[in-house]
Amino acid sequence: MTDSRTVNVRRPDKVLLPDGITKNDLADYYRAAAPFMLPHLRGRPLMLERHPDGVDGPRFMQKDTPDHYPDWIHRAEVPKEGGTVTHTVCDDTATLIFLVDQAALTLHRWLSRADDIDHPDRLVFDLDPSGDDFETVREAARLLHGTLDDLGLPSAPMTTGSRGVHVVVPLDRSQDFDEVRDFARQVADALADEHPDTLTTAPRKKDRGDRLFLDVLRNGYAQTAVAPYSVRARPGAPVATPLTWRQLGAPAVGARHWTIENAVEQARTDPWEGLLTRGRSLGPAWRKLRSLQGS
């Protein structure tokens, strides 16, 4: 039973992840994580990363909502070039568990909500290292945090459950996607110019060498970022997990530090307390950035 609906998880013993992690294990995790995860999902179009035969089988990145999904699952029809896409929206626990039954291991969300699709309320910097050296990620995040503080923007980190970290800035939806992406690119370019030996904004891997990639491409229209508390399709079932800046500095913390075994305990500490109600316009920050660049 989830919310006021009963959702049956079919073939609950089907192994979807290494180490014998089953569909039922994932359903148990997502049911426990729902109170903390749903505020990051409600009203947002999703792209679903599905692994019907487990991580060793084919992977499907699903945007359109299939016709067989129940009518009670919310949808968002959003424009695309030449038409529209009808995305699934996860507004409740029942939907979350239904998506687990569909072997949707990972949920990737838009940075805007369906009620104002052209104006994001999140800006995301994706800190993508060339390898598994998390110290380079920690240092890049520290530098980015300092820059955002200087610009008067609140921010918070999230481990991706893969190799890197997302640094998230809450916005007040007064800028459109092009403006947000342009701002993020200028911040990333400025930081890479200051630290050319360790950071880069080069879009091609062959041009990056062993430098960390400051990726701002997720801030474009119709792009997505992994949702907080989503499970990643990797051994051990790591989870994309919000944390505090102080926690990010702890030597024991890495990109895959939290898993389905301990991520809910972390969520209960409310590491982003108050952050998401502090959405900012980028106008003042943009003026500060130009002033710093001019000096």
PDB file of C-alpha atoms in Angstrom:
ATOM      1  CA  MET A   1       0.000   0.000   0.000  1.00  0.00           C
ATOM      2  CA  THR A   2       1.413   3.424  -1.012  1.00  0.00           C
ATOM      3  CA  ASP A   3      -0.473   6.644  -0.340  1.00  0.00           C
ATOM      4  CA  SER A   4      -4.120   5.577  -0.906  1.00  0.00           C
ATOM      5  CA  ARG A   5      -3.294   3.191  -3.770  1.00  0.00           C
ATOM      6  CA  THR A   6      -2.067  -0.358  -3.915  1.00  0.00           C
ATOM      7  CA  VAL A   7       0.819  -0.887  -6.337  1.00  0.00           C
ATOM      8  CA  ASN A   8       1.907  -4.448  -6.981  1.00  0.00           C
ATOM      9  CA  VAL A   9       5.604  -5.003  -7.599  1.00  0.00           C
ATOM     10  CA  ARG A  10       5.753  -7.851 -10.075  1.00  0.00           C
ATOM     11  CA  ARG A  11       8.608 -10.342  -9.948  1.00  0.00           C
ATOM     12  CA  PRO A  12       9.930  -8.794  -6.712  1.00  0.00           C
ATOM     13  CA  ASP A  13      12.835 -11.257  -6.546  1.00  0.00           C
ATOM     14  CA  LYS A  14      14.174 -10.274  -9.964  1.00  0.00           C
ATOM     15  CA  VAL A  15      17.795  -9.174  -9.573  1.00  0.00           C
ATOM     16  CA  LEU A  16      18.353  -5.722 -11.106  1.00  0.00           C
ATOM     17  CA  LEU A  17      21.727  -4.747  -9.649  1.00  0.00           C
ATOM     18  CA  PRO A  18      24.938  -6.618  -8.786  1.00  0.00           C
ATOM     19  CA  ASP A  19      25.300  -8.161  -5.341  1.00  0.00           C
ATOM     20  CA  GLY A  20      21.838  -9.707  -5.657  1.00  0.00           C
ATOM     21  CA  ILE A  21      19.910  -6.447  -5.231  1.00  0.00           C
ATOM     22  CA  THR A  22      16.332  -7.138  -6.287  1.00  0.00           C
ATOM     23  CA  LYS A  23      13.384  -5.142  -7.492  1.00  0.00           C
ATOM     24  CA  ASN A  24      11.856  -5.562  -4.040  1.00  0.00           C
ATOM     25  CA  ASP A  25      15.025  -4.158  -2.403  1.00  0.00           C
ATOM     26  CA  LEU A  26      14.715  -1.087  -4.624  1.00  0.00           C
ATOM     27  CA  ALA A  27      11.010  -0.734  -3.852  1.00  0.00           C
ATOM     28  CA  ASP A  28      11.757  -0.873  -0.113  1.00  0.00           C
ATOM     29  CA  TYR A  29      14.419   1.824  -0.509  1.00  0.00           C
ATOM     30  CA  TYR A  30      12.292   4.149  -2.620  1.00  0.00           C
ATOM     31  CA  ARG A  31       9.310   3.738  -0.289  1.00  0.00           C
ATOM     32  CA  ALA A  32      11.487   4.806   2.658  1.00  0.00           C
ATOM     33  CA  ALA A  33      13.118   7.624   0.667  1.00  0.00           C
ATOM     34  CA  ALA A  34       9.838   8.980  -0.741  1.00  0.00           C
ATOM     35  CA  PRO A  35       9.200  11.662   1.936  1.00  0.00           C
ATOM     36  CA  PHE A  36      12.618  13.169   1.221  1.00  0.00           C
ATOM     37  CA  MET A  37      12.706  12.552  -2.537  1.00  0.00           C
ATOM     38  CA  LEU A  38       9.243  13.680  -3.621  1.00  0.00           C
ATOM     39  CA  PRO A  39       9.816  17.402  -2.884  1.00  0.00           C
ATOM     40  CA  HIS A  40      12.557  17.255  -5.539  1.00  0.00           C
ATOM     41  CA  LEU A  41      10.284  15.521  -8.067  1.00  0.00           C
ATOM     42  CA  ARG A  42       6.815  17.021  -7.778  1.00  0.00           C
ATOM     43  CA  GLY A  43       5.654  18.901 -10.838  1.00  0.00           C
ATOM     44  CA  ARG A  44       8.783  18.113 -12.859  1.00  0.00           C
ATOM     45  CA  PRO A  45       8.971  16.253 -16.166  1.00  0.00           C
ATOM     46  CA  LEU A  46      11.140  13.158 -15.826  1.00  0.00           C
ATOM     47  CA  MET A  47      13.392  11.095 -18.006  1.00  0.00           C
ATOM     48  CA  LEU A  48      13.384   7.503 -16.766  1.00  0.00           C
ATOM     49  CA  GLU A  49      16.484   5.316 -16.908  1.00  0.00           C
ATOM     50  CA  ARG A  50      15.048   1.822 -17.225  1.00  0.00           C
ATOM     51  CA  HIS A  51      16.857  -1.510 -16.950  1.00  0.00           C
ATOM     52  CA  PRO A  52      14.157  -4.168 -17.506  1.00  0.00           C
ATOM     53  CA  ASP A  53      16.682  -7.022 -17.456  1.00  0.00           C
ATOM     54  CA  GLY A  54      18.985  -5.509 -14.852  1.00  0.00           C
ATOM     55  CA  VAL A  55      22.145  -3.516 -15.375  1.00  0.00           C
ATOM     56  CA  ASP A  56      23.676  -6.246 -17.550  1.00  0.00           C
ATOM     57  CA  GLY A  57      20.828  -5.920 -20.059  1.00  0.00           C
ATOM     58  CA  PRO A  58      19.704  -3.093 -22.355  1.00  0.00           C
ATOM     59  CA  ARG A  59      19.211   0.377 -20.938  1.00  0.00           C
ATOM     60  CA  PHE A  60      16.318   2.585 -22.058  1.00  0.00           C
ATOM     61  CA  MET A  61      16.148   6.343 -21.547  1.00  0.00           C
ATOM     62  CA  GLN A  62      12.399   6.964 -21.598  1.00  0.00           C
ATOM     63  CA  LYS A  63      10.899  10.409 -22.129  1.00  0.00           C
ATOM     64  CA  ASP A  64       7.421   9.737 -23.501  1.00  0.00           C
ATOM     65  CA  THR A  65       4.903   8.193 -21.108  1.00  0.00           C
ATOM     66  CA  PRO A  66       3.624   4.859 -22.496  1.00  0.00           C
ATOM     67  CA  ASP A  67      -0.102   4.468 -23.072  1.00  0.00           C
ATOM     68  CA  HIS A  68      -0.311   1.579 -20.618  1.00  0.00           C
ATOM     69  CA  TYR A  69       0.687   3.729 -17.608  1.00  0.00           C
ATOM     70  CA  PRO A  70      -2.293   4.209 -15.242  1.00  0.00           C
ATOM     71  CA  ASP A  71      -4.424   7.320 -15.660  1.00  0.00           C
ATOM     72  CA  TRP A  72      -3.728   8.364 -12.073  1.00  0.00           C
ATOM     73  CA  ILE A  73      -0.059   8.957 -12.876  1.00  0.00           C
ATOM     74  CA  HIS A  74       0.476  12.617 -13.672  1.00  0.00           C
ATOM     75  CA  ARG A  75       1.906  13.717 -16.985  1.00  0.00           C
ATOM     76  CA  ALA A  76       3.373  16.907 -18.428  1.00  0.00           C
ATOM     77  CA  GLU A  77       3.102  17.659 -22.131  1.00  0.00           C
ATOM     78  CA  VAL A  78       5.966  19.958 -23.049  1.00  0.00           C
ATOM     79  CA  PRO A  79       6.952  21.488 -26.402  1.00  0.00           C
ATOM     80  CA  LYS A  80       9.789  20.160 -28.508  1.00  0.00           C
ATOM     81  CA  GLU A  81      10.891  21.004 -32.014  1.00  0.00           C
ATOM     82  CA  GLY A  82       8.143  19.792 -34.314  1.00  0.00           C
ATOM     83  CA  GLY A  83       5.743  18.649 -31.609  1.00  0.00           C
ATOM     84  CA  THR A  84       5.464  17.768 -27.934  1.00  0.00           C
ATOM     85  CA  VAL A  85       6.666  15.138 -25.462  1.00  0.00           C
ATOM     86  CA  THR A  86       4.423  13.785 -22.707  1.00  0.00           C
ATOM     87  CA  HIS A  87       6.704  13.174 -19.746  1.00  0.00           C
ATOM     88  CA  THR A  88       5.875  11.235 -16.614  1.00  0.00           C
ATOM     89  CA  VAL A  89       5.651  13.328 -13.435  1.00  0.00           C
ATOM     90  CA  CYS A  90       6.180  11.686 -10.037  1.00  0.00           C
ATOM     91  CA  ASP A  91       4.023  13.465  -7.486  1.00  0.00           C
ATOM     92  CA  ASP A  92       3.417  10.677  -4.966  1.00  0.00           C
ATOM     93  CA  THR A  93       4.776   7.479  -3.480  1.00  0.00           C
ATOM     94  CA  ALA A  94       2.465   5.281  -5.529  1.00  0.00           C
ATOM     95  CA  THR A  95       3.951   6.632  -8.756  1.00  0.00           C
ATOM     96  CA  LEU A  96       7.464   6.144  -7.417  1.00  0.00           C
ATOM     97  CA  ILE A  97       6.816   2.474  -6.657  1.00  0.00           C
ATOM     98  CA  PHE A  98       5.062   1.969  -9.998  1.00  0.00           C
ATOM     99  CA  LEU A  99       8.206   3.254 -11.711  1.00  0.00           C
ATOM    100  CA  VAL A 100      10.306   0.792  -9.718  1.00  0.00           C
ATOM    101  CA  ASP A 101       8.020  -1.965 -11.005  1.00  0.00           C
ATOM    102  CA  GLN A 102       8.853  -0.694 -14.506  1.00  0.00           C
ATOM    103  CA  ALA A 103      12.555  -1.151 -13.630  1.00  0.00           C
ATOM    104  CA  ALA A 104      13.155   2.592 -13.669  1.00  0.00           C
ATOM    105  CA  LEU A 105      16.285   2.496 -11.517  1.00  0.00           C
ATOM    106  CA  THR A 106      17.215   6.167 -11.849  1.00  0.00           C
ATOM    107  CA  LEU A 107      15.032   9.260 -12.238  1.00  0.00           C
ATOM    108  CA  HIS A 108      16.437  12.232 -14.140  1.00  0.00           C
ATOM    109  CA  ARG A 109      14.463  15.450 -13.650  1.00  0.00           C
ATOM    110  CA  TRP A 110      14.029  18.707 -15.501  1.00  0.00           C
ATOM    111  CA  LEU A 111      15.383  21.812 -13.781  1.00  0.00           C
ATOM    112  CA  SER A 112      12.040  23.549 -14.282  1.00  0.00           C
ATOM    113  CA  ARG A 113       8.504  22.640 -13.261  1.00  0.00           C
ATOM    114  CA  ALA A 114       5.642  21.997 -15.637  1.00  0.00           C
ATOM    115  CA  ASP A 115       3.686  25.067 -14.485  1.00  0.00           C
ATOM    116  CA  ASP A 116       6.426  27.348 -15.898  1.00  0.00           C
ATOM    117  CA  ILE A 117       8.438  25.067 -18.107  1.00  0.00           C
ATOM    118  CA  ASP A 118      10.652  27.766 -19.676  1.00  0.00           C
ATOM    119  CA  HIS A 119      11.996  29.132 -16.386  1.00  0.00           C
ATOM    120  CA  PRO A 120      14.191  26.823 -14.276  1.00  0.00           C
ATOM    121  CA  ASP A 121      14.240  27.010 -10.502  1.00  0.00           C
ATOM    122  CA  ARG A 122      17.533  25.122 -10.275  1.00  0.00           C
ATOM    123  CA  LEU A 123      20.967  25.752 -11.746  1.00  0.00           C
ATOM    124  CA  VAL A 124      23.321  22.765 -11.752  1.00  0.00           C
ATOM    125  CA  PHE A 125      27.084  22.582 -12.146  1.00  0.00           C
ATOM    126  CA  ASP A 126      28.153  19.010 -12.864  1.00  0.00           C
ATOM    127  CA  LEU A 127      31.711  18.409 -11.636  1.00  0.00           C
ATOM    128  CA  ASP A 128      32.865  15.509 -13.799  1.00  0.00           C
ATOM    129  CA  PRO A 129      36.384  14.173 -13.099  1.00  0.00           C
ATOM    130  CA  SER A 130      38.456  12.334 -15.685  1.00  0.00           C
ATOM    131  CA  GLY A 131      38.878   9.392 -13.297  1.00  0.00           C
ATOM    132  CA  ASP A 132      37.901   8.224  -9.827  1.00  0.00           C
ATOM    133  CA  ASP A 133      40.076  10.676  -7.881  1.00  0.00           C
ATOM    134  CA  PHE A 134      37.495  12.318  -5.637  1.00  0.00           C
ATOM    135  CA  GLU A 135      40.005  14.776  -4.180  1.00  0.00           C
ATOM    136  CA  THR A 136      39.958  16.658  -7.488  1.00  0.00           C
ATOM    137  CA  VAL A 137      36.170  16.841  -7.230  1.00  0.00           C
ATOM    138  CA  ARG A 138      36.307  18.050  -3.634  1.00  0.00           C
ATOM    139  CA  GLU A 139      38.778  20.811  -4.530  1.00  0.00           C
ATOM    140  CA  ALA A 140      36.796  21.940  -7.582  1.00  0.00           C
ATOM    141  CA  ALA A 141      33.616  22.059  -5.492  1.00  0.00           C
ATOM    142  CA  ARG A 142      35.399  24.140  -2.858  1.00  0.00           C
ATOM    143  CA  LEU A 143      36.529  26.645  -5.492  1.00  0.00           C
ATOM    144  CA  LEU A 144      33.082  26.821  -7.065  1.00  0.00           C
ATOM    145  CA  HIS A 145      31.443  27.266  -3.664  1.00  0.00           C
ATOM    146  CA  GLY A 146      33.733  30.218  -2.962  1.00  0.00           C
ATOM    147  CA  THR A 147      32.924  31.814  -6.308  1.00  0.00           C
ATOM    148  CA  LEU A 148      29.177  31.425  -5.815  1.00  0.00           C
ATOM    149  CA  ASP A 149      29.451  32.879  -2.313  1.00  0.00           C
ATOM    150  CA  ASP A 150      31.299  35.873  -3.752  1.00  0.00           C
ATOM    151  CA  LEU A 151      28.432  36.325  -6.217  1.00  0.00           C
ATOM    152  CA  GLY A 152      25.838  36.178  -3.432  1.00  0.00           C
ATOM    153  CA  LEU A 153      24.327  32.868  -4.511  1.00  0.00           C
ATOM    154  CA  PRO A 154      23.423  30.077  -2.081  1.00  0.00           C
ATOM    155  CA  SER A 155      24.484  26.605  -3.188  1.00  0.00           C
ATOM    156  CA  ALA A 156      24.698  23.035  -1.980  1.00  0.00           C
ATOM    157  CA  PRO A 157      26.509  19.878  -3.106  1.00  0.00           C
ATOM    158  CA  MET A 158      25.132  16.467  -3.999  1.00  0.00           C
ATOM    159  CA  THR A 159      27.096  13.322  -4.671  1.00  0.00           C
ATOM    160  CA  THR A 160      25.975  11.855  -7.982  1.00  0.00           C
ATOM    161  CA  GLY A 161      26.391   8.211  -7.027  1.00  0.00           C
ATOM    162  CA  SER A 162      28.698   7.917 -10.012  1.00  0.00           C
ATOM    163  CA  ARG A 163      32.052   9.777  -9.995  1.00  0.00           C
ATOM    164  CA  GLY A 164      31.367  13.432  -9.386  1.00  0.00           C
ATOM    165  CA  VAL A 165      29.307  16.040  -7.584  1.00  0.00           C
ATOM    166  CA  HIS A 166      26.480  18.334  -8.595  1.00  0.00           C
ATOM    167  CA  VAL A 167      26.503  21.827  -7.126  1.00  0.00           C
ATOM    168  CA  VAL A 168      22.941  23.146  -7.064  1.00  0.00           C
ATOM    169  CA  VAL A 169      21.844  26.802  -6.947  1.00  0.00           C
ATOM    170  CA  PRO A 170      18.147  27.606  -6.240  1.00  0.00           C
ATOM    171  CA  LEU A 171      16.601  30.171  -8.606  1.00  0.00           C
ATOM    172  CA  ASP A 172      13.454  32.310  -8.458  1.00  0.00           C
ATOM    173  CA  ARG A 173      12.417  31.511 -12.064  1.00  0.00           C
ATOM    174  CA  SER A 174      12.990  35.046 -13.314  1.00  0.00           C
ATOM    175  CA  GLN A 175      15.444  33.896 -16.031  1.00  0.00           C
ATOM    176  CA  ASP A 176      14.854  31.471 -18.900  1.00  0.00           C
ATOM    177  CA  PHE A 177      17.025  28.485 -19.768  1.00  0.00           C
ATOM    178  CA  ASP A 178      19.255  30.365 -22.209  1.00  0.00           C
ATOM    179  CA  GLU A 179      20.017  33.044 -19.636  1.00  0.00           C
ATOM    180  CA  VAL A 180      20.705  30.483 -16.889  1.00  0.00           C
ATOM    181  CA  ARG A 181      22.980  28.396 -19.089  1.00  0.00           C
ATOM    182  CA  ASP A 182      24.873  31.480 -20.294  1.00  0.00           C
ATOM    183  CA  PHE A 183      25.441  32.589 -16.712  1.00  0.00           C
ATOM    184  CA  ALA A 184      26.613  29.122 -15.658  1.00  0.00           C
ATOM    185  CA  ARG A 185      28.968  28.988 -18.617  1.00  0.00           C
ATOM    186  CA  GLN A 186      30.525  32.337 -17.723  1.00  0.00           C
ATOM    187  CA  VAL A 187      31.068  31.230 -14.122  1.00  0.00           C
ATOM    188  CA  ALA A 188      32.614  27.937 -15.253  1.00  0.00           C
ATOM    189  CA  ASP A 189      34.804  29.629 -17.865  1.00  0.00           C
ATOM    190  CA  ALA A 190      36.062  32.141 -15.306  1.00  0.00           C
ATOM    191  CA  LEU A 191      36.929  29.373 -12.855  1.00  0.00           C
ATOM    192  CA  ALA A 192      38.654  27.303 -15.525  1.00  0.00           C
ATOM    193  CA  ASP A 193      40.662  30.343 -16.623  1.00  0.00           C
ATOM    194  CA  GLU A 194      41.873  30.780 -13.046  1.00  0.00           C
ATOM    195  CA  HIS A 195      42.824  27.093 -12.724  1.00  0.00           C
ATOM    196  CA  PRO A 196      43.741  25.954 -16.245  1.00  0.00           C
ATOM    197  CA  ASP A 197      45.875  23.023 -15.065  1.00  0.00           C
ATOM    198  CA  THR A 198      43.067  21.301 -13.161  1.00  0.00           C
ATOM    199  CA  LEU A 199      39.748  22.561 -14.558  1.00  0.00           C
ATOM    200  CA  THR A 200      38.276  22.789 -18.054  1.00  0.00           C
ATOM    201  CA  THR A 201      35.051  23.589 -19.879  1.00  0.00           C
ATOM    202  CA  ALA A 202      36.155  21.796 -23.071  1.00  0.00           C
ATOM    203  CA  PRO A 203      33.148  19.828 -24.348  1.00  0.00           C
ATOM    204  CA  ARG A 204      35.267  17.173 -26.100  1.00  0.00           C
ATOM    205  CA  LYS A 205      36.896  14.536 -23.929  1.00  0.00           C
ATOM    206  CA  LYS A 206      40.035  14.500 -26.068  1.00  0.00           C
ATOM    207  CA  ASP A 207      40.609  18.166 -25.191  1.00  0.00           C
ATOM    208  CA  ARG A 208      40.281  17.709 -21.414  1.00  0.00           C
ATOM    209  CA  GLY A 209      43.255  15.529 -20.599  1.00  0.00           C
ATOM    210  CA  ASP A 210      43.146  14.643 -16.920  1.00  0.00           C
ATOM    211  CA  ARG A 211      41.414  17.883 -15.947  1.00  0.00           C
ATOM    212  CA  LEU A 212      38.001  17.992 -14.268  1.00  0.00           C
ATOM    213  CA  PHE A 213      35.165  19.022 -16.601  1.00  0.00           C
ATOM    214  CA  LEU A 214      32.914  21.835 -15.336  1.00  0.00           C
ATOM    215  CA  ASP A 215      29.763  20.780 -17.156  1.00  0.00           C
ATOM    216  CA  VAL A 216      26.943  23.335 -17.443  1.00  0.00           C
ATOM    217  CA  LEU A 217      25.117  21.698 -20.369  1.00  0.00           C
ATOM    218  CA  ARG A 218      22.393  20.330 -18.084  1.00  0.00           C
ATOM    219  CA  ASN A 219      21.053  23.871 -17.777  1.00  0.00           C
ATOM    220  CA  GLY A 220      19.594  23.873 -21.291  1.00  0.00           C
ATOM    221  CA  TYR A 221      15.929  23.427 -22.182  1.00  0.00           C
ATOM    222  CA  ALA A 222      14.805  19.773 -22.070  1.00  0.00           C
ATOM    223  CA  GLN A 223      18.052  18.677 -20.401  1.00  0.00           C
ATOM    224  CA  THR A 224      17.883  16.709 -17.167  1.00  0.00           C
ATOM    225  CA  ALA A 225      19.944  16.033 -14.052  1.00  0.00           C
ATOM    226  CA  VAL A 226      19.814  13.024 -11.764  1.00  0.00           C
ATOM    227  CA  ALA A 227      17.223  13.569  -9.051  1.00  0.00           C
ATOM    228  CA  PRO A 228      18.265  13.644  -5.383  1.00  0.00           C
ATOM    229  CA  TYR A 229      18.046  10.211  -3.733  1.00  0.00           C
ATOM    230  CA  SER A 230      17.958   8.361  -7.054  1.00  0.00           C
ATOM    231  CA  VAL A 231      19.682   4.992  -7.215  1.00  0.00           C
ATOM    232  CA  ARG A 232      22.439   4.640  -9.797  1.00  0.00           C
ATOM    233  CA  ALA A 233      22.922   1.551 -11.935  1.00  0.00           C
ATOM    234  CA  ARG A 234      26.242   0.582 -10.393  1.00  0.00           C
ATOM    235  CA  PRO A 235      27.503  -2.134  -8.024  1.00  0.00           C
ATOM    236  CA  GLY A 236      26.431  -1.532  -4.438  1.00  0.00           C
ATOM    237  CA  ALA A 237      23.386   0.563  -5.460  1.00  0.00           C
ATOM    238  CA  PRO A 238      24.933   4.003  -4.776  1.00  0.00           C
ATOM    239  CA  VAL A 239      22.534   6.908  -4.381  1.00  0.00           C
ATOM    240  CA  ALA A 240      22.718  10.523  -5.540  1.00  0.00           C
ATOM    241  CA  THR A 241      22.717  12.177  -2.124  1.00  0.00           C
ATOM    242  CA  PRO A 242      22.435  15.795  -0.931  1.00  0.00           C
ATOM    243  CA  LEU A 243      24.964  16.753   1.713  1.00  0.00           C
ATOM    244  CA  THR A 244      26.351  19.789   3.483  1.00  0.00           C
ATOM    245  CA  TRP A 245      29.508  21.592   2.473  1.00  0.00           C
ATOM    246  CA  ARG A 246      31.114  20.433   5.699  1.00  0.00           C
ATOM    247  CA  GLN A 247      30.303  16.805   4.896  1.00  0.00           C
ATOM    248  CA  LEU A 248      31.807  17.154   1.431  1.00  0.00           C
ATOM    249  CA  GLY A 249      35.102  18.074   3.076  1.00  0.00           C
ATOM    250  CA  ALA A 250      35.229  14.860   5.113  1.00  0.00           C
ATOM    251  CA  PRO A 251      37.958  12.520   3.794  1.00  0.00           C
ATOM    252  CA  ALA A 252      35.706   9.472   4.117  1.00  0.00           C
ATOM    253  CA  VAL A 253      33.076  10.896   1.749  1.00  0.00           C
ATOM    254  CA  GLY A 254      33.224   9.951  -1.927  1.00  0.00           C
ATOM    255  CA  ALA A 255      30.880  10.056  -4.897  1.00  0.00           C
ATOM    256  CA  ARG A 256      29.435   6.642  -4.007  1.00  0.00           C
ATOM    257  CA  HIS A 257      29.558   7.013  -0.232  1.00  0.00           C
ATOM    258  CA  TRP A 258      25.783   6.696   0.221  1.00  0.00           C
ATOM    259  CA  THR A 259      23.826   3.672  -0.955  1.00  0.00           C
ATOM    260  CA  ILE A 260      20.343   2.230  -0.491  1.00  0.00           C
ATOM    261  CA  GLU A 261      21.614   1.037   2.901  1.00  0.00           C
ATOM    262  CA  ASN A 262      22.371   4.454   4.409  1.00  0.00           C
ATOM    263  CA  ALA A 263      20.986   7.248   2.179  1.00  0.00           C
ATOM    264  CA  VAL A 264      17.674   7.512   4.053  1.00  0.00           C
ATOM    265  CA  GLU A 265      19.531   8.032   7.327  1.00  0.00           C
ATOM    266  CA  GLN A 266      21.440  10.873   5.658  1.00  0.00           C
ATOM    267  CA  ALA A 267      18.196  12.340   4.263  1.00  0.00           C
ATOM    268  CA  ARG A 268      16.691  12.550   7.746  1.00  0.00           C
ATOM    269  CA  THR A 269      19.388  15.062   8.717  1.00  0.00           C
ATOM    270  CA  ASP A 270      17.936  17.504   6.126  1.00  0.00           C
ATOM    271  CA  PRO A 271      21.340  18.495   4.698  1.00  0.00           C
ATOM    272  CA  TRP A 272      19.808  21.152   2.421  1.00  0.00           C
ATOM    273  CA  GLU A 273      17.699  22.711   5.172  1.00  0.00           C
ATOM    274  CA  GLY A 274      16.297  26.035   3.990  1.00  0.00           C
ATOM    275  CA  LEU A 275      18.202  26.034   0.701  1.00  0.00           C
ATOM    276  CA  LEU A 276      15.331  25.446  -1.682  1.00  0.00           C
ATOM    277  CA  THR A 277      13.280  28.349  -0.307  1.00  0.00           C
ATOM    278  CA  ARG A 278      16.118  30.786  -1.062  1.00  0.00           C
ATOM    279  CA  GLY A 279      15.704  31.039  -4.836  1.00  0.00           C
ATOM    280  CA  ARG A 280      17.587  33.966  -6.332  1.00  0.00           C
ATOM    281  CA  SER A 281      17.468  36.014  -9.485  1.00  0.00           C
ATOM    282  CA  LEU A 282      20.755  35.847 -11.376  1.00  0.00           C
ATOM    283  CA  GLY A 283      20.676  39.560 -12.210  1.00  0.00           C
ATOM    284  CA  PRO A 284      22.693  40.813  -9.205  1.00  0.00           C
ATOM    285  CA  ALA A 285      25.129  37.887  -9.464  1.00  0.00           C
ATOM    286  CA  TRP A 286      25.659  38.558 -13.153  1.00  0.00           C
ATOM    287  CA  ARG A 287      26.501  42.198 -12.425  1.00  0.00           C
ATOM    288  CA  LYS A 288      28.971  41.147  -9.719  1.00  0.00           C
ATOM    289  CA  LEU A 289      30.567  38.641 -12.082  1.00  0.00           C
ATOM    290  CA  ARG A 290      31.061  41.261 -14.799  1.00  0.00           C
ATOM    291  CA  SER A 291      32.468  43.665 -12.234  1.00  0.00           C
ATOM    292  CA  LEU A 292      34.977  41.025 -11.041  1.00  0.00           C
ATOM    293  CA  GLN A 293      35.919  40.194 -14.623  1.00  0.00           C
ATOM    294  CA  GLY A 294      36.388  43.890 -15.388  1.00  0.00           C
ATOM    295  CA  SER A 295      38.703  44.354 -12.424  1.00  0.00           C
TER     296      SER A 295
END
